[in-house]
Coordinates of C-alpha atoms and ligand atoms in Angstrom, one line a residue:
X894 CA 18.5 -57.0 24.7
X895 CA 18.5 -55.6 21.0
X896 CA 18.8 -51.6 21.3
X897 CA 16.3 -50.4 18.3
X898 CA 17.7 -47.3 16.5
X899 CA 15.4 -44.1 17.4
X900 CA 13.7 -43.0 13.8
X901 CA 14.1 -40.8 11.7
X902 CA 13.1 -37.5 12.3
X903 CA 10.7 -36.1 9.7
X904 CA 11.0 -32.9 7.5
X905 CA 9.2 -30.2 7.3
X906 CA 9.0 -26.7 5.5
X907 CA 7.3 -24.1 7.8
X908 CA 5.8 -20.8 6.8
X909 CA 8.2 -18.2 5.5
X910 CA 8.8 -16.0 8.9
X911 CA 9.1 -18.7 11.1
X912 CA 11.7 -20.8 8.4
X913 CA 13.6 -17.0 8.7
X914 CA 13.8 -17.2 12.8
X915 CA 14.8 -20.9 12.9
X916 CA 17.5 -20.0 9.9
X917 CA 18.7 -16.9 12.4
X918 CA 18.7 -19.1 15.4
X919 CA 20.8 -21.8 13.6
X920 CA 22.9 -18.5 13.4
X921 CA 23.0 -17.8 17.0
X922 CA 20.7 -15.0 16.7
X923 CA 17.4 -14.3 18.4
X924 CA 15.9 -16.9 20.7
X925 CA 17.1 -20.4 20.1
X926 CA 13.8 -22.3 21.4
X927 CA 11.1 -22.1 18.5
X928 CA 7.9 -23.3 18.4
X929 CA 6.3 -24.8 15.1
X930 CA 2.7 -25.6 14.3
X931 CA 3.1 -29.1 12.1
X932 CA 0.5 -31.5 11.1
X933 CA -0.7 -34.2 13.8
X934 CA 1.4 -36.9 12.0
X935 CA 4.7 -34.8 11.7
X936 CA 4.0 -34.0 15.6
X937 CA 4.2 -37.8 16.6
X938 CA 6.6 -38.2 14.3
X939 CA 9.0 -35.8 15.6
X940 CA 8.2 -36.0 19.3
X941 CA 9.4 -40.1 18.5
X942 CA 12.6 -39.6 16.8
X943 CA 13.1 -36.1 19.3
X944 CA 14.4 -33.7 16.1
X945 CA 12.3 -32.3 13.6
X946 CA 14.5 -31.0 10.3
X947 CA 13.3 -27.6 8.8
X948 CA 13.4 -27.6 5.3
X949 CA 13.5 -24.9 3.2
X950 CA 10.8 -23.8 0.4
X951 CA 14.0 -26.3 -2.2
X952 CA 13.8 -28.9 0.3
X953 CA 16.6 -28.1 1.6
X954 CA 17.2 -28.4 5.4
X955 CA 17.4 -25.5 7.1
X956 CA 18.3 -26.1 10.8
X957 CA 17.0 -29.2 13.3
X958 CA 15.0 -28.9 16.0
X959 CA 15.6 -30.8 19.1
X960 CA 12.9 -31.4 21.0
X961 CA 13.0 -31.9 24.2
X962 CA 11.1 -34.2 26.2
X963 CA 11.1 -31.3 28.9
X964 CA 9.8 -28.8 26.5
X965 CA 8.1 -30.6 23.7
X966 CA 4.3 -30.1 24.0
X967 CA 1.3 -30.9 21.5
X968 CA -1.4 -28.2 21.4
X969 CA -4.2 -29.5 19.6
X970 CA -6.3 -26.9 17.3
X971 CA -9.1 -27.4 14.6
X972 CA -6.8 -27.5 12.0
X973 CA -5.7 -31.1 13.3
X974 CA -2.0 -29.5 13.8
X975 CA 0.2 -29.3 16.8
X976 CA 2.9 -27.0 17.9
X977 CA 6.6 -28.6 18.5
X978 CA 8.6 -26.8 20.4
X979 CA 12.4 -27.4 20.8
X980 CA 15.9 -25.9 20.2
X981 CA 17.6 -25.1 17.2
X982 CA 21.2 -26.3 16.6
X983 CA 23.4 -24.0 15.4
X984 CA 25.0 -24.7 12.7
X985 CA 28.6 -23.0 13.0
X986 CA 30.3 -25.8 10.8
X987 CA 28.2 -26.1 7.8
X988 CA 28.5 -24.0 4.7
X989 CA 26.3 -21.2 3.9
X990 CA 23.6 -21.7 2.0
X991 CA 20.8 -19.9 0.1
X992 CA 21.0 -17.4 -3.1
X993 CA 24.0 -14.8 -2.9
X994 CA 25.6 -17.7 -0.2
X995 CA 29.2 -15.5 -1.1
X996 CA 27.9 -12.8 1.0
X997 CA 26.2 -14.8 3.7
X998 CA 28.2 -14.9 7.0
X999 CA 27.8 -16.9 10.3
X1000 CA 28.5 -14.5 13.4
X1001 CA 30.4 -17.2 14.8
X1002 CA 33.4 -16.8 12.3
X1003 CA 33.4 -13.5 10.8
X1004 CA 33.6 -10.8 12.7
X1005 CA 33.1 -7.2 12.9
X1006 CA 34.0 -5.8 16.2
X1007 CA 33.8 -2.0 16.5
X1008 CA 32.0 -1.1 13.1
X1009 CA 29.3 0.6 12.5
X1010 CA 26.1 -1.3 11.2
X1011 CA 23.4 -0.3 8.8
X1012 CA 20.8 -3.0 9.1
X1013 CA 17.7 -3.3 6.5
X1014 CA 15.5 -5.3 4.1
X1015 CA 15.7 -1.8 2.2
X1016 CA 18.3 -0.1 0.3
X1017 CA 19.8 3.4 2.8
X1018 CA 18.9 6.6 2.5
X1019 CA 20.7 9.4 2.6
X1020 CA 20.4 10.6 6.6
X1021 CA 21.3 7.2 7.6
X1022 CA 24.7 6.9 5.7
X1023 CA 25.4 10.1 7.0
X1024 CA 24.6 9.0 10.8
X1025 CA 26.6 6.1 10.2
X1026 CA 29.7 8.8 9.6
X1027 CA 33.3 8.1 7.8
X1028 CA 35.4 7.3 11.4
X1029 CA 34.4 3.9 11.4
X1030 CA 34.5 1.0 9.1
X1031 CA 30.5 0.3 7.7
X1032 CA 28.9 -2.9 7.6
X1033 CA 25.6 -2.8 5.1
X1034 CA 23.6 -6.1 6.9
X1035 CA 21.2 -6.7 4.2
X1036 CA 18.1 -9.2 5.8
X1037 CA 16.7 -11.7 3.2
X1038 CA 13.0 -12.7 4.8
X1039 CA 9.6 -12.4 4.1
X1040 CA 7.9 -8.7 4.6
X1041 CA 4.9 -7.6 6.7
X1042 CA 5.1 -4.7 3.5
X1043 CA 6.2 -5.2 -0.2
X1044 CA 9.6 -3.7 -0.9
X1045 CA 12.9 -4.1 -3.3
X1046 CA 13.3 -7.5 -3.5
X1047 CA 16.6 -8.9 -1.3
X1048 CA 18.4 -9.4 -5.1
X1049 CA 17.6 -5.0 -5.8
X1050 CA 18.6 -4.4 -2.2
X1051 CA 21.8 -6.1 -2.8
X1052 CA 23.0 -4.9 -6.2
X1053 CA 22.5 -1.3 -4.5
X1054 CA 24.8 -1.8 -1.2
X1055 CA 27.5 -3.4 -3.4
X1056 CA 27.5 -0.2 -5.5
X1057 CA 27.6 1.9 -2.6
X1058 CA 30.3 -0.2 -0.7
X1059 CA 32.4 0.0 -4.0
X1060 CA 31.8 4.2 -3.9
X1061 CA 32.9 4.6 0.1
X1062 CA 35.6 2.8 -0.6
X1063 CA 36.6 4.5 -3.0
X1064 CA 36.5 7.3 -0.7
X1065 CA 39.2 5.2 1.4
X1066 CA 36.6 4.1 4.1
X1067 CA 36.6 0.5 4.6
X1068 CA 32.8 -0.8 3.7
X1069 CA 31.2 -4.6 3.5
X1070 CA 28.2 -6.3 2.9
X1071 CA 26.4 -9.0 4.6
X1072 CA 23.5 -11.0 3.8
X1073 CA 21.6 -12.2 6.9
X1074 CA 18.2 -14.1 7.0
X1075 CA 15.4 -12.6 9.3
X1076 CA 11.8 -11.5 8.9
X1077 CA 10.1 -8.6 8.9
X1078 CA 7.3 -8.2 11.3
X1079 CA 6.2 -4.7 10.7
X1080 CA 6.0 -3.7 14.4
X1081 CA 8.4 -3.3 17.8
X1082 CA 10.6 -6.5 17.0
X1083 CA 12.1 -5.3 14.1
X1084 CA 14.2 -2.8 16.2
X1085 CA 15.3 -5.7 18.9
X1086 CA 16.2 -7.8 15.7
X1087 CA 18.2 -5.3 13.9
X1088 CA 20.1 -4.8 17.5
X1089 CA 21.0 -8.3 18.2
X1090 CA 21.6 -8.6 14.8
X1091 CA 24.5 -5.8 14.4
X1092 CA 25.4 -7.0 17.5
X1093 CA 26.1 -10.8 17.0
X1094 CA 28.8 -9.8 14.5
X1095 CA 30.5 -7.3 17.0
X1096 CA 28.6 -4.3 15.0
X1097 CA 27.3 -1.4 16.3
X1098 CA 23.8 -0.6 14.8
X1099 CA 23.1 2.9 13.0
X1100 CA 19.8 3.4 14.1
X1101 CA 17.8 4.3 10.7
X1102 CA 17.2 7.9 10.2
X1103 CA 14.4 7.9 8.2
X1104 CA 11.5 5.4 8.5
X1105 CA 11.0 4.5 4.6
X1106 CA 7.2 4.8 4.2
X1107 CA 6.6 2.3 1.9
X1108 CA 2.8 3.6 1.3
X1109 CA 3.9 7.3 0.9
X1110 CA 7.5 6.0 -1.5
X1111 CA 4.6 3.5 -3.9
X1112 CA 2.2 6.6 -3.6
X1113 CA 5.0 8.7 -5.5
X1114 CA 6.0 5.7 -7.5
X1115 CA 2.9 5.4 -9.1
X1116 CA 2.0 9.0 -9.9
X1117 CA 5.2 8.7 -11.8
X1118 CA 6.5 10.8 -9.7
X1119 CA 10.8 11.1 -8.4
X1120 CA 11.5 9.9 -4.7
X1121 CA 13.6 13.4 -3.3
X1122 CA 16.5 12.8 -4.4
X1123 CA 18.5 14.5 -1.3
X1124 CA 16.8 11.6 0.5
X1125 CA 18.4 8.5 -1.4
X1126 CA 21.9 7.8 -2.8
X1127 CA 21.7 7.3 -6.3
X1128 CA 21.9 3.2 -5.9
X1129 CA 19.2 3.4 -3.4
X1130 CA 16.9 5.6 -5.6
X1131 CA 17.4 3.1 -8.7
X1132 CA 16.2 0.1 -6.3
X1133 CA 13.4 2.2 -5.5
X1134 CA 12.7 2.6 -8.9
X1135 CA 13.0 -0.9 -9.7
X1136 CA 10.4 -1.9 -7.3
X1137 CA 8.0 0.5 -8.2
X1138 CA 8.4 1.4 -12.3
X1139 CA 6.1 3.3 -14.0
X1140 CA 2.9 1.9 -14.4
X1141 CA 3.1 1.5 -18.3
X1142 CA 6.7 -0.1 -17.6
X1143 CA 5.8 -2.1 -14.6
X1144 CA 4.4 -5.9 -14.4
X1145 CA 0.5 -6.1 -14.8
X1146 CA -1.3 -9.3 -14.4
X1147 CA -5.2 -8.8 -15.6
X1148 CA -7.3 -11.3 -14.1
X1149 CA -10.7 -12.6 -15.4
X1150 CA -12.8 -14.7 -13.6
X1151 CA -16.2 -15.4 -13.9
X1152 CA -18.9 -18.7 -14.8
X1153 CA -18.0 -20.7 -18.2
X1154 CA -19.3 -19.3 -20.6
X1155 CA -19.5 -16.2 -19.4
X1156 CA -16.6 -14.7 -22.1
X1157 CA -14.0 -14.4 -20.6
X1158 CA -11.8 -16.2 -23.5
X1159 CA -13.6 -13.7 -26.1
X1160 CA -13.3 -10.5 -24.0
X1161 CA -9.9 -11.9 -22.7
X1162 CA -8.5 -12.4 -26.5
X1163 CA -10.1 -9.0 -28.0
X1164 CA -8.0 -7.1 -25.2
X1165 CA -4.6 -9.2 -26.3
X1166 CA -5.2 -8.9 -30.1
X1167 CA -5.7 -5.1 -29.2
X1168 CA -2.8 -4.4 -27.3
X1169 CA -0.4 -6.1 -29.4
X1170 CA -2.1 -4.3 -32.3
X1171 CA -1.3 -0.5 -30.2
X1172 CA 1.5 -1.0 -27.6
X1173 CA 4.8 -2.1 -27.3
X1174 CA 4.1 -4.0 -24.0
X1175 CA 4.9 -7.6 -24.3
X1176 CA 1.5 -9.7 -24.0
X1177 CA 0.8 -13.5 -22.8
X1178 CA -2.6 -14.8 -22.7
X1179 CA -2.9 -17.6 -19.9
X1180 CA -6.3 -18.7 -21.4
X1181 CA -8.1 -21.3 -18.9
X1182 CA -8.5 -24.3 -21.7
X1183 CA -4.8 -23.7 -23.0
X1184 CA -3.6 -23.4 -19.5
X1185 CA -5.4 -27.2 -18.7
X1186 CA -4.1 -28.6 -21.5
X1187 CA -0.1 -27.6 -20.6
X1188 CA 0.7 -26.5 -17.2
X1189 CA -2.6 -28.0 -15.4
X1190 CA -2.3 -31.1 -17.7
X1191 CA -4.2 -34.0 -15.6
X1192 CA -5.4 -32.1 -13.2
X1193 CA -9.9 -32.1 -12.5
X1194 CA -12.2 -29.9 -11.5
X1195 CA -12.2 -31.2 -7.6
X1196 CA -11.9 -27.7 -5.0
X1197 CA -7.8 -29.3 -4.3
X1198 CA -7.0 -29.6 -8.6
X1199 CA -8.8 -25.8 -9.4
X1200 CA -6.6 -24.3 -6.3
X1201 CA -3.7 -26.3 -7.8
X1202 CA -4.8 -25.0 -11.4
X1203 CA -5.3 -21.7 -10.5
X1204 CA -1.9 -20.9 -8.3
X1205 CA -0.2 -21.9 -10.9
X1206 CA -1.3 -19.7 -13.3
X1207 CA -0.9 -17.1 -10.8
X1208 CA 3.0 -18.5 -9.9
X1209 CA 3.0 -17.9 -13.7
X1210 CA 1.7 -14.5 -14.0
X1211 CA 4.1 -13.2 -11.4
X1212 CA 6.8 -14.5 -12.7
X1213 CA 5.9 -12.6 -16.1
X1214 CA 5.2 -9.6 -14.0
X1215 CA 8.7 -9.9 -11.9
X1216 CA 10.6 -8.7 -15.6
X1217 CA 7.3 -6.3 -16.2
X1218 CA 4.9 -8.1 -18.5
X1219 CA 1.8 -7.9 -19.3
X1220 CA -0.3 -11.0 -18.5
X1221 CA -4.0 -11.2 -19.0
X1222 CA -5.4 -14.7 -17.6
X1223 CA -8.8 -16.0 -17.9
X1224 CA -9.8 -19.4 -15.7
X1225 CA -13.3 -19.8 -14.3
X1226 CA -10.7 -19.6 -10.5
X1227 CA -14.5 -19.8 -8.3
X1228 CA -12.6 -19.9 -5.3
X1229 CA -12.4 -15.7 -3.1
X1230 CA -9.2 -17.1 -1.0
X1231 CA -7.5 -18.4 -3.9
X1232 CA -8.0 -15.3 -6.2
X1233 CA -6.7 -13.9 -3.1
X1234 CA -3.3 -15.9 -2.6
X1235 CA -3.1 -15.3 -6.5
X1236 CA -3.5 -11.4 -6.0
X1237 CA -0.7 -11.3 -3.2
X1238 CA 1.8 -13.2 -5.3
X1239 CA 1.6 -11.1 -8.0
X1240 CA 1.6 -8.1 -5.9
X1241 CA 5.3 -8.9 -4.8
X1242 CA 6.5 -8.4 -8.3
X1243 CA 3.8 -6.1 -10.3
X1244 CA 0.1 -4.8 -10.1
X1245 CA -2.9 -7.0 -10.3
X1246 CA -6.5 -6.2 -11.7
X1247 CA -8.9 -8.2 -10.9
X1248 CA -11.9 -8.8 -14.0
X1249 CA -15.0 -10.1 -13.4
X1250 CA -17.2 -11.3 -15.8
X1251 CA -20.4 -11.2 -14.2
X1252 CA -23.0 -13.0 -17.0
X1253 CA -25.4 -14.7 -15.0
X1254 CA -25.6 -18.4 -15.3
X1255 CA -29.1 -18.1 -16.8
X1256 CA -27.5 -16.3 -20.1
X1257 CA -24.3 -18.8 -19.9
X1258 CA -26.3 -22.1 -20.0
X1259 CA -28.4 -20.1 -22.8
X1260 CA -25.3 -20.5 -25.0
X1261 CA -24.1 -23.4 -24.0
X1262 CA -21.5 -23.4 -26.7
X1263 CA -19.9 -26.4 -25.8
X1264 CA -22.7 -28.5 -24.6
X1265 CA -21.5 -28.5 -21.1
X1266 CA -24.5 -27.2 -19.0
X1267 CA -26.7 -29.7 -21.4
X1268 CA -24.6 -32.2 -19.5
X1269 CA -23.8 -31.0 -16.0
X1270 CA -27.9 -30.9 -16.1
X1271 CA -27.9 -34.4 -17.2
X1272 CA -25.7 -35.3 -14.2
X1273 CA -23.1 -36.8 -16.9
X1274 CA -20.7 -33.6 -15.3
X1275 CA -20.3 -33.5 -11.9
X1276 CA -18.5 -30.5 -9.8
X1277 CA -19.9 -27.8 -12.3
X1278 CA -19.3 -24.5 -11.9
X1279 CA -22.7 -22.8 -11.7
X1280 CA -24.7 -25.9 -11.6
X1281 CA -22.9 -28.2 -9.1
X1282 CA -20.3 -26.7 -8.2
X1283 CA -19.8 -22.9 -6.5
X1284 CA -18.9 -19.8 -7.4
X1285 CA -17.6 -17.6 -5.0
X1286 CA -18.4 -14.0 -6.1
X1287 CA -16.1 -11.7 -6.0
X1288 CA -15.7 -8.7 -3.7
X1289 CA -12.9 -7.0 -4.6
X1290 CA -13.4 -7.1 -8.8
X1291 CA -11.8 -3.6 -10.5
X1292 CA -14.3 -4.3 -13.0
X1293 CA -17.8 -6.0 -13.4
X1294 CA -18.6 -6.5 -17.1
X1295 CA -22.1 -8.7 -17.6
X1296 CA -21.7 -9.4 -21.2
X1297 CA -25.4 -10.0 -22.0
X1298 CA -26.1 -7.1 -23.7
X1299 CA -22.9 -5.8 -24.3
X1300 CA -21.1 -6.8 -27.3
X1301 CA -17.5 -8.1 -27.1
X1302 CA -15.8 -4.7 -28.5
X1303 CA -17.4 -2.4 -25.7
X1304 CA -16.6 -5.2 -23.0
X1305 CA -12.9 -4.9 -24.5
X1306 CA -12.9 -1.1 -24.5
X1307 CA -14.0 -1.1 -20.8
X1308 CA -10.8 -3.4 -20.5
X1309 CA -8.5 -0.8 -21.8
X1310 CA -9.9 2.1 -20.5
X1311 CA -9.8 0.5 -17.2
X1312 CA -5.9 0.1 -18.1
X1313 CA -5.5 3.4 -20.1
X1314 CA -7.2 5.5 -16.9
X1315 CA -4.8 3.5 -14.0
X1316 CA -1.9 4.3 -16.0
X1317 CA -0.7 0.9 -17.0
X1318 CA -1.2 1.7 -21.1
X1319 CA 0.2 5.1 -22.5
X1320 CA -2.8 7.5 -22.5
X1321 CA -3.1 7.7 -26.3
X1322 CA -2.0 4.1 -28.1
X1323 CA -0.4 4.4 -31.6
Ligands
LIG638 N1 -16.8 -29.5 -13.9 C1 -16.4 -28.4 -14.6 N2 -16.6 -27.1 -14.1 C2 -16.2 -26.1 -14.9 N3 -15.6 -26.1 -16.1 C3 -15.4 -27.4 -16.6 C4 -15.8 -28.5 -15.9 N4 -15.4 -29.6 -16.7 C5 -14.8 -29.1 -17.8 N5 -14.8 -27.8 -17.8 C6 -14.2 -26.9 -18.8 O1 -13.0 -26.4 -18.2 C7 -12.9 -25.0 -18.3 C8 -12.7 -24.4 -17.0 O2 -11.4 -24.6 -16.6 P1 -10.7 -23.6 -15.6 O3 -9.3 -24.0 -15.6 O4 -10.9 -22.2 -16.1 O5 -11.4 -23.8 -14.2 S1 -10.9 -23.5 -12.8 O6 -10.4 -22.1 -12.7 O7 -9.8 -24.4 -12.4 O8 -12.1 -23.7 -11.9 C9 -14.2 -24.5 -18.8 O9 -13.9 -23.7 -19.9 P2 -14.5 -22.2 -20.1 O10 -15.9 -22.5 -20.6 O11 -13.6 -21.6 -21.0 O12 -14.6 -21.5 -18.8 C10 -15.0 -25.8 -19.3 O13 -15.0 -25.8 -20.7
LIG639 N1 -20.4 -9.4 -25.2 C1 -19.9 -10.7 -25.3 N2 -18.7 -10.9 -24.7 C2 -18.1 -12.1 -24.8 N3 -18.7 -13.2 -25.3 C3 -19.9 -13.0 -25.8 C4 -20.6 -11.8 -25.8 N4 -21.8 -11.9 -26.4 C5 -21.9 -13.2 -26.8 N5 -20.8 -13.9 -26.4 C6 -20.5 -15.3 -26.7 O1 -20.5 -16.0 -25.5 C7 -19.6 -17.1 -25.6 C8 -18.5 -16.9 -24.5 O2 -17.6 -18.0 -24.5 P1 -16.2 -17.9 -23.9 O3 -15.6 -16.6 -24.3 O4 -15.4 -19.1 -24.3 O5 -16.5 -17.9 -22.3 P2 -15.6 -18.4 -21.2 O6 -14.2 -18.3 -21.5 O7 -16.0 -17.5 -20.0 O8 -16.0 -19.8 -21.0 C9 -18.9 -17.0 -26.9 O9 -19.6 -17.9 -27.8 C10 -19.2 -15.6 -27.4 O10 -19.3 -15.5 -28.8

């Protein structure tokens, strides 16, 4: 009897909190059985070879699941996807992995035992170093996850606790710093996380002092006002600061959207040819032709290639926003949910205004400047915006501009006053 080899089992990259939990379990932390929705195929595929490998957002596996034929169940849903469930190894052998990997421990090796814990996505305040006192060494856990509320990114949070471990020290108390995955959730479970967490490494947890109010701290922020600084160490106040610049310093992406032909290049180009004329922000136009002919090179005009097109402008964008550009992008981008994922991307790194250019289609296909409606009529163009093709208007626009009787320099100066009132320009350009 030949004894066939069981297959291999397939990969897959979950969404961000539950790729946090699995990478904590693999730590020992938090429950070890996880459940994961997966596509039908991957669900087959995994019950067959009884291990599914979570991979990272690189690729890069992340922990295995073993699935149990005890515990492994399918739930079907509409989506055509089925939740796994199994056990996640843990991986007490294997190196650590991920950015800042030098300050990533495993529980299982590196202990604590007896010290005092400050566990966070957030740089400390003030009342909480103070709880944590001077009698006993201080562990800053820093957790590296995804966020029911923007904050400092894990990078901000870090450079700050480094800095302030390097000043208690200083003062003779023996400090460290961790980096730990985990998510945030926003609600009761953060509390039982940060416990076990401070507690898998021997830790006692400092129980926060103040609850950072990310609404009220952004509120400040972006009246360019200071965060008290009794509240926030120094380090913690800069990280704060970093997250939320002022608005004429921080990452702005401006967004138009709206039918071809609407003018959205023209409006789009007068407001870049004026702002590099007045300020000193640093400007990049992410004009929808240019854009097709680099980064969305090959790509159509199916619903799949404009989602494609249009998240990557916005990948783009944010990444111009993360060092505090000034991006002003102008595809057709039809689609509410993906202006949507585009908005929350950029959100995570800078502010987003959202433009549209309302012309109707009537007035658009009147200009017809590049022949286009003449042929999407014809049926020579097929999936046309406008014609054949939807567009999704949108609800949540900072500005509606119908350019049919307005001329291009008062669409323009709506732009920047738009800017210049929400703070984002200096009130009275050079
Ligand atoms: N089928 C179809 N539908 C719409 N537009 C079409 C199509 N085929 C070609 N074109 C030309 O492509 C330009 C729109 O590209 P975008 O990248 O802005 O579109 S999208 O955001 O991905 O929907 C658009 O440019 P603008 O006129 O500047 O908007 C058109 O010139
Ligand atoms: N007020 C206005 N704002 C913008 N474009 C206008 C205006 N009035 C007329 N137009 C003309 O409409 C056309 C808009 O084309 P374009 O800016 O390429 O639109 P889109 O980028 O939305 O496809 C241009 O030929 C432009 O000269």
């Amino acid at each position: 009897m030949t004894h066939s080899p069981s297959p291999q089992p397939p990969r897959f990259t979950p969404d961000a909190v539950t790729l946090a939990e699995v990478e904590l379990a693999r730590l020992g932390i938090g429950p070890a059985e996880i459940s994961i929705n997966v596509p039908a195929d991957i669900g087959s595929k995994a019950r067959a070879a009884g291990r599914l490998v979570v991979t990272d957002r690189e690729g890069a596996p992340a922990g295995t699941l073993d699935i149990h034929g005890s515990t492994a169940e399918a739930t079907g849903d509409d989506h055509g996807t089925v939740a796994v469930r199994g056990t996640v190894g843990t991986g007490d052998a294997d190196e650590p992995r991920g950015p800042h990997s030098s300050l990533r421990a495993h529980p299982g090796k590196t202990r604590f035992d007896g010290w005092s814990a400050i566990v966070s996505h957030d740089p400390p305040d003030t009342y909480t170093l103070r709880a944590a006192g001077t009698d006993r060494p201080l562990l800053f856990i820093v957790l590296d996850g995804p966020r029911e509320r923007p904050g400092p990114e894990t990078a901000v949070t870090i450079r700050a606790v480094l800095t302030l471990r390097e000043e208690l020290r200083d003062t003779g108390q023996v400090a460290d710093v961790v980096l730990v995955p985990a998510p945030h959730y926003g609600d009761h479970r953060d509390d039982a996380l940060a416990v076990a967490i401070a507690e898998s490494f021997g830790a006692d947890l400092v129980r926060p002092a103040l609850r950072a109010d990310h609404a009220a701290l952004q509120e400040g922020l972006d009246g360019g006002g200071q965060l008290p600084a009794a509240e926030w160490p120094a380090p913690s106040l800069e990280a704060w600061r970093r997250w939320r610049p002022p608005r004429h310093e921080r990452g702005l992406v401006v967004f138009f959207t709206g039918l071809s032909g609407s003018g959205k290049s023209t409006v789009a180009r007068a407001v870049v040819d004026r702002l590099n004329e007045t300020t000193d922000r640093t400007v990049t136009l992410l004009d929808g032709d240019l854009v097709r002919r680099n980064l969305s090179a090959g790509l159509g005009f199916s619903r799949a290639d404009r989602d494609r097109n249009v998240e990557r402008i916005g990948f783009v964008a944010a990444e111009i926003a993360r060092h505090g550009g000034l991006v002003v992008c102008a595809p057709i981008a039809p689609f509410a949910a993906t202006r949507a994922r585009v908005r929350q991307m950029v959100s995570a790194t800078g502010d987003f205004v959202l433009i549209h250019v309302a012309t109707p289609v009537e007035e658009c296909e009147r200009r017809d400047r590049k022949g286009l409606y003449a042929r999407a009529r014809a049926g020579e163009l097929p999936d046309f915006t406008g014609i054949s093709s939807p567009y999704e208007t949108p609800r949540d626009a900072d500005l509606v501009l119908d350019t049919t009787h307005v001329s291009v320099d008062e669409a323009r100066d709506a732009v920047l006053g738009l800017l210049t009132e929400g703070g984002w320009l200096p009130p009275h350009p050079t």
